[in-house]
Coordinates of N, CA and C in Angstrom, one line a residue:
M1 N -11.1 33.1 -3.1 CA -11.1 31.7 -3.2 C -12.2 31.2 -4.1
R2 N -11.9 30.4 -5.0 CA -13.0 29.8 -5.9 C -13.8 28.7 -5.1
S3 N -15.1 28.6 -5.4 CA -15.9 27.6 -4.8 C -16.8 27.0 -5.8
I4 N -17.5 25.9 -5.4 CA -18.4 25.3 -6.2 C -19.7 25.0 -5.3
T5 N -20.9 25.3 -6.0 CA -22.1 25.1 -5.3 C -22.7 23.8 -5.6
V6 N -23.1 23.0 -4.6 CA -23.7 21.7 -4.9 C -25.1 21.8 -4.4
R7 N -26.1 21.4 -5.2 CA -27.5 21.4 -4.8 C -27.8 20.0 -4.4
T8 N -28.3 19.8 -3.2 CA -28.6 18.5 -2.8 C -30.0 18.1 -3.2
N9 N -30.5 16.8 -2.9 CA -31.8 16.4 -3.2 C -32.9 17.2 -2.5
Q10 N -32.6 17.8 -1.4 CA -33.5 18.5 -0.6 C -33.5 20.0 -1.0
N11 N -32.9 20.4 -2.2 CA -32.8 21.7 -2.7 C -32.1 22.6 -1.7
V12 N -31.1 22.1 -1.1 CA -30.2 22.9 -0.2 C -28.9 23.1 -0.9
N13 N -28.4 24.3 -1.0 CA -27.1 24.6 -1.6 C -26.0 24.5 -0.6
I14 N -25.0 23.8 -1.0 CA -23.8 23.7 -0.2 C -22.6 24.2 -1.0
D15 N -21.9 25.1 -0.4 CA -20.7 25.7 -1.1 C -19.5 25.1 -0.6
Y16 N -18.7 24.5 -1.5 CA -17.4 23.9 -1.2 C -16.3 24.8 -1.7
E17 N -15.3 25.1 -1.0 CA -14.2 25.8 -1.5 C -13.3 24.9 -2.3
L18 N -12.9 25.3 -3.5 CA -12.0 24.5 -4.3 C -10.5 24.6 -3.7
A19 N -9.8 23.5 -3.7 CA -8.5 23.5 -3.2 C -7.5 24.3 -4.1
P20 N -6.6 25.1 -3.5 CA -5.6 25.8 -4.3 C -4.8 24.8 -5.0
T21 N -4.2 25.2 -6.2 CA -3.4 24.3 -7.0 C -2.1 23.8 -6.2
M22 N -1.5 24.7 -5.4 CA -0.3 24.2 -4.7 C -0.7 23.2 -3.6
S23 N -1.8 23.3 -3.0 CA -2.2 22.3 -2.0 C -2.4 21.0 -2.7
R24 N -2.9 20.9 -3.9 CA -3.1 19.6 -4.7 C -1.7 19.1 -5.0
V25 N -0.9 19.9 -5.5 CA 0.4 19.5 -5.9 C 1.2 19.0 -4.7
A26 N 1.1 19.6 -3.6 CA 1.8 19.2 -2.4 C 1.3 17.9 -1.9
A27 N -0.1 17.7 -2.0 CA -0.7 16.4 -1.6 C -0.3 15.2 -2.5
F28 N -0.2 15.5 -3.8 CA 0.3 14.5 -4.8 C 1.8 14.1 -4.5
A29 N 2.6 15.2 -4.3 CA 4.0 14.9 -4.0 C 4.2 14.1 -2.7
L30 N 3.4 14.4 -1.7 CA 3.5 13.6 -0.5 C 3.1 12.2 -0.7
D31 N 2.1 12.0 -1.6 CA 1.7 10.6 -1.9 C 2.7 9.8 -2.7
I32 N 3.4 10.5 -3.6 CA 4.5 9.9 -4.3 C 5.6 9.6 -3.4
L33 N 5.9 10.5 -2.5 CA 7.1 10.2 -1.6 C 6.7 9.1 -0.7
F34 N 5.5 8.9 -0.2 CA 5.1 7.8 0.6 C 5.1 6.4 -0.1
V35 N 4.7 6.4 -1.4 CA 4.7 5.2 -2.2 C 6.2 4.9 -2.5
L36 N 7.0 5.8 -2.8 CA 8.5 5.5 -3.1 C 9.2 5.0 -1.9
A37 N 8.9 5.6 -0.7 CA 9.4 5.0 0.5 C 9.1 3.6 0.7
C38 N 7.7 3.2 0.6 CA 7.3 1.9 0.7 C 8.0 0.9 -0.3
Y39 N 8.1 1.4 -1.6 CA 8.8 0.7 -2.6 C 10.2 0.4 -2.3
L40 N 11.0 1.4 -1.8 CA 12.3 1.2 -1.4 C 12.5 0.2 -0.3
I41 N 11.6 0.3 0.7 CA 11.6 -0.7 1.8 C 11.4 -2.1 1.2
F42 N 10.4 -2.2 0.3 CA 10.2 -3.5 -0.3 C 11.4 -4.0 -1.0
I43 N 12.1 -3.1 -1.8 CA 13.3 -3.5 -2.6 C 14.4 -4.0 -1.6
L44 N 14.5 -3.2 -0.5 CA 15.6 -3.6 0.5 C 15.3 -4.9 1.2
L45 N 14.0 -5.1 1.5 CA 13.7 -6.4 2.2 C 13.8 -7.6 1.3
F46 N 13.5 -7.5 0.0 CA 13.5 -8.6 -0.9 C 14.6 -8.5 -1.9
R47 N 15.7 -7.8 -1.6 CA 16.8 -7.6 -2.5 C 17.4 -9.0 -3.0
D48 N 17.6 -9.9 -2.1 CA 18.2 -11.2 -2.5 C 17.2 -11.9 -3.4
L49 N 15.9 -11.9 -3.1 CA 15.0 -12.6 -3.9 C 14.9 -12.0 -5.3
I50 N 15.0 -10.7 -5.4 CA 14.8 -10.0 -6.7 C 16.1 -10.2 -7.5
S51 N 17.3 -10.2 -6.9 CA 18.5 -10.3 -7.7 C 18.6 -11.7 -8.3
G52 N 18.3 -12.7 -7.6 CA 18.3 -14.1 -8.0 C 19.7 -14.5 -8.5
S53 N 19.8 -15.7 -9.0 CA 21.1 -16.2 -9.5 C 21.0 -16.7 -10.9
T54 N 20.2 -16.1 -11.7 CA 20.0 -16.5 -13.1 C 21.0 -15.9 -14.0
Y55 N 21.4 -16.6 -15.1 CA 22.4 -16.0 -16.0 C 21.9 -15.7 -17.3
D56 N 20.6 -15.9 -17.5 CA 19.9 -15.5 -18.7 C 19.7 -14.0 -18.7
W57 N 20.6 -13.2 -19.3 CA 20.6 -11.8 -19.2 C 19.3 -11.2 -19.9
E58 N 18.9 -11.8 -20.9 CA 17.7 -11.2 -21.7 C 16.5 -11.3 -20.7
S59 N 16.2 -12.4 -20.2 CA 15.0 -12.6 -19.4 C 15.2 -11.8 -18.1
R60 N 16.4 -11.7 -17.6 CA 16.7 -10.8 -16.4 C 16.5 -9.3 -16.6
A61 N 16.8 -8.9 -17.9 CA 16.5 -7.5 -18.2 C 15.0 -7.2 -18.2
R62 N 14.2 -8.1 -18.7 CA 12.8 -8.0 -18.7 C 12.3 -8.0 -17.3
Y63 N 12.8 -8.9 -16.5 CA 12.4 -9.0 -15.1 C 12.7 -7.7 -14.3
N64 N 13.9 -7.1 -14.6 CA 14.3 -5.9 -13.9 C 13.4 -4.8 -14.3
M65 N 13.0 -4.7 -15.6 CA 12.2 -3.7 -16.1 C 10.8 -3.7 -15.4
V66 N 10.3 -4.9 -15.2 CA 9.0 -5.0 -14.4 C 9.2 -4.5 -13.1
I67 N 10.2 -5.0 -12.3 CA 10.4 -4.8 -10.9 C 10.7 -3.3 -10.7
Y68 N 11.6 -2.7 -11.5 CA 12.0 -1.3 -11.3 C 11.3 -0.3 -12.1
G69 N 10.5 -0.7 -13.1 CA 9.7 0.2 -13.9 C 8.3 0.2 -13.6
F70 N 7.7 -0.9 -13.7 CA 6.2 -0.9 -13.6 C 5.7 -1.1 -12.2
L71 N 6.5 -1.8 -11.4 CA 6.0 -2.1 -10.0 C 5.7 -0.7 -9.2
P72 N 6.5 0.3 -9.3 CA 6.2 1.5 -8.6 C 4.9 2.2 -9.1
L73 N 4.7 2.2 -10.4 CA 3.5 2.7 -10.9 C 2.3 1.9 -10.5
F74 N 2.4 0.6 -10.6 CA 1.3 -0.3 -10.2 C 1.0 0.0 -8.7
L75 N 2.0 0.0 -7.8 CA 1.8 0.2 -6.4 C 1.1 1.6 -6.2
F76 N 1.6 2.6 -6.9 CA 0.9 3.9 -6.7 C -0.5 3.9 -7.0
L77 N -0.9 3.3 -8.1 CA -2.3 3.2 -8.5 C -3.1 2.4 -7.5
I78 N -2.6 1.3 -7.1 CA -3.3 0.5 -6.0 C -3.4 1.4 -4.7
Y79 N -2.4 2.0 -4.4 CA -2.4 2.9 -3.1 C -3.4 3.9 -3.2
Y80 N -3.4 4.6 -4.4 CA -4.3 5.8 -4.6 C -5.7 5.3 -4.6
F81 N -6.1 4.2 -5.3 CA -7.4 3.7 -5.3 C -7.9 3.3 -3.9
L82 N -7.1 2.4 -3.3 CA -7.5 1.9 -2.0 C -7.6 2.9 -0.9
S83 N -6.6 3.9 -0.9 CA -6.7 4.8 0.2 C -7.8 5.8 0.0
E84 N -8.1 6.3 -1.3 CA -9.2 7.1 -1.4 C -10.6 6.4 -1.1
M85 N -10.6 5.1 -1.5 CA -11.9 4.4 -1.2 C -12.1 4.1 0.2
L86 N -11.1 3.7 1.0 CA -11.2 3.3 2.3 C -11.3 4.4 3.4
S87 N -10.7 5.6 3.0 CA -10.7 6.7 3.9 C -11.5 7.8 3.4
R88 N -12.6 7.5 2.7 CA -13.6 8.6 2.3 C -13.0 9.7 1.5
G89 N -12.3 9.3 0.5 CA -11.8 10.4 -0.4 C -10.4 11.1 0.0
Q90 N -9.8 10.5 0.9 CA -8.4 11.1 1.2 C -7.3 10.1 1.1
T91 N -6.2 10.5 0.6 CA -5.0 9.7 0.6 C -4.2 10.3 1.8
I92 N -3.0 9.9 2.1 CA -2.2 10.4 3.2 C -1.8 11.8 2.9
G93 N -1.4 12.1 1.6 CA -1.1 13.4 1.2 C -2.2 14.4 1.3
K94 N -3.5 13.9 0.9 CA -4.6 14.8 1.1 C -5.0 15.0 2.4
R95 N -4.8 14.0 3.3 CA -5.2 14.2 4.7 C -4.3 15.2 5.4
V96 N -2.9 15.2 5.0 CA -1.9 16.2 5.6 C -2.3 17.5 5.1
S97 N -2.7 17.6 3.8 CA -3.0 19.0 3.2 C -4.4 19.4 3.5
G98 N -5.2 18.6 4.1 CA -6.6 19.0 4.4 C -7.6 19.0 3.3
L99 N -7.3 18.1 2.3 CA -8.2 18.0 1.2 C -9.0 16.7 1.2
R100 N -10.0 16.7 0.4 CA -10.9 15.5 0.3 C -11.6 15.5 -1.0
V101 N -11.9 14.4 -1.6 CA -12.5 14.3 -2.8 C -14.1 14.2 -2.6
V102 N -14.8 15.1 -3.3 CA -16.3 15.1 -3.2 C -16.8 15.1 -4.6
R103 N -18.0 14.6 -4.8 CA -18.8 14.6 -6.0 C -19.4 15.9 -6.2
T104 N -19.7 16.3 -7.5 CA -20.3 17.6 -7.7 C -21.8 17.6 -7.4
D105 N -22.4 16.5 -7.2 CA -23.8 16.4 -6.9 C -24.1 16.3 -5.4
G106 N -23.0 16.3 -4.6 CA -23.2 16.3 -3.2 C -23.2 14.9 -2.6
K107 N -23.2 13.9 -3.3 CA -23.3 12.5 -2.8 C -21.8 12.0 -2.5
E108 N -21.8 10.9 -1.7 CA -20.5 10.3 -1.4 C -20.0 9.6 -2.7
P109 N -18.7 9.8 -3.0 CA -18.2 9.1 -4.2 C -18.2 7.6 -4.0
T110 N -18.5 6.9 -5.1 CA -18.6 5.5 -5.1 C -17.3 4.8 -5.5
P111 N -17.1 3.5 -5.3 CA -15.9 2.9 -5.7 C -15.6 3.0 -7.1
G112 N -16.7 3.1 -8.0 CA -16.6 3.4 -9.4 C -15.9 4.7 -9.7
D113 N -16.4 5.7 -8.9 CA -15.8 7.0 -9.1 C -14.3 7.1 -8.7
F114 N -13.9 6.4 -7.7 CA -12.6 6.3 -7.3 C -11.8 5.5 -8.3
L115 N -12.3 4.5 -8.9 CA -11.6 3.7 -9.9 C -11.4 4.6 -11.2
M116 N -12.5 5.3 -11.6 CA -12.3 6.2 -12.7 C -11.2 7.3 -12.5
R117 N -11.2 7.8 -11.3 CA -10.2 8.8 -10.9 C -8.8 8.2 -11.0
T118 N -8.7 7.0 -10.6 CA -7.3 6.3 -10.6 C -6.9 6.1 -12.1
F119 N -7.8 5.6 -12.9 CA -7.4 5.4 -14.3 C -7.2 6.7 -15.0
L120 N -7.8 7.7 -14.7 CA -7.6 9.0 -15.3 C -6.3 9.6 -14.8
L121 N -5.8 9.1 -13.7 CA -4.6 9.7 -13.1 C -3.4 9.4 -14.0
L122 N -3.5 8.2 -14.8 CA -2.3 7.9 -15.7 C -2.1 9.0 -16.7
P123 N -3.1 9.3 -17.5 CA -2.9 10.3 -18.6 C -2.8 11.8 -18.0
D124 N -3.5 12.0 -16.9 CA -3.5 13.3 -16.3 C -2.2 13.7 -15.6
A125 N -1.6 12.8 -14.9 CA -0.5 13.2 -14.1 C 0.8 12.5 -14.5
F126 N 0.8 11.3 -15.0 CA 2.1 10.6 -15.3 C 2.5 10.8 -16.8
F127 N 1.5 10.7 -17.7 CA 1.9 10.8 -19.1 C 2.1 12.2 -19.6
S128 N 1.4 13.1 -19.0 CA 1.6 14.5 -19.3 C 2.3 15.4 -18.3
L129 N 2.9 14.7 -17.4 CA 3.6 15.3 -16.2 C 2.8 16.3 -15.4
G130 N 1.5 16.1 -15.4 CA 0.6 16.9 -14.6 C 0.3 18.3 -15.1
I131 N 0.6 18.6 -16.3 CA 0.4 19.9 -16.9 C -1.2 20.1 -17.0
P132 N -2.0 19.2 -17.5 CA -3.4 19.5 -17.6 C -4.1 19.6 -16.2
A133 N -3.5 18.9 -15.2 CA -4.1 19.0 -13.8 C -3.8 20.4 -13.2
V134 N -2.7 21.0 -13.5 CA -2.4 22.3 -13.0 C -3.1 23.3 -13.8

């Protein structure tokens, strides 16, 4: 198993085992399934509000693109950032898989670290289908 050594300010070396690739993929898949389930519940609860009674098909097509296209991605990014920040580096998928985010210098990750991870999640996982991450 690969590991990383972190040297603390007191010159103490701490070895962390790196998570296997399949554990990371499984955690990410569980997170996606959780967000999709929440999104589907949202759609079912607010179905009448979303469908509306407008006859302007062009504006309705744009509206549907936002609701069905960008909203799941936006919800996932918000979920990912808030869950990692509020639960010390773990999302629900990471908690189930036994994973946690740590910094390479041994300190606790800051909200800025979690925000950077969230923004880098777009090109890393979504735009390239996760190939660089694997």
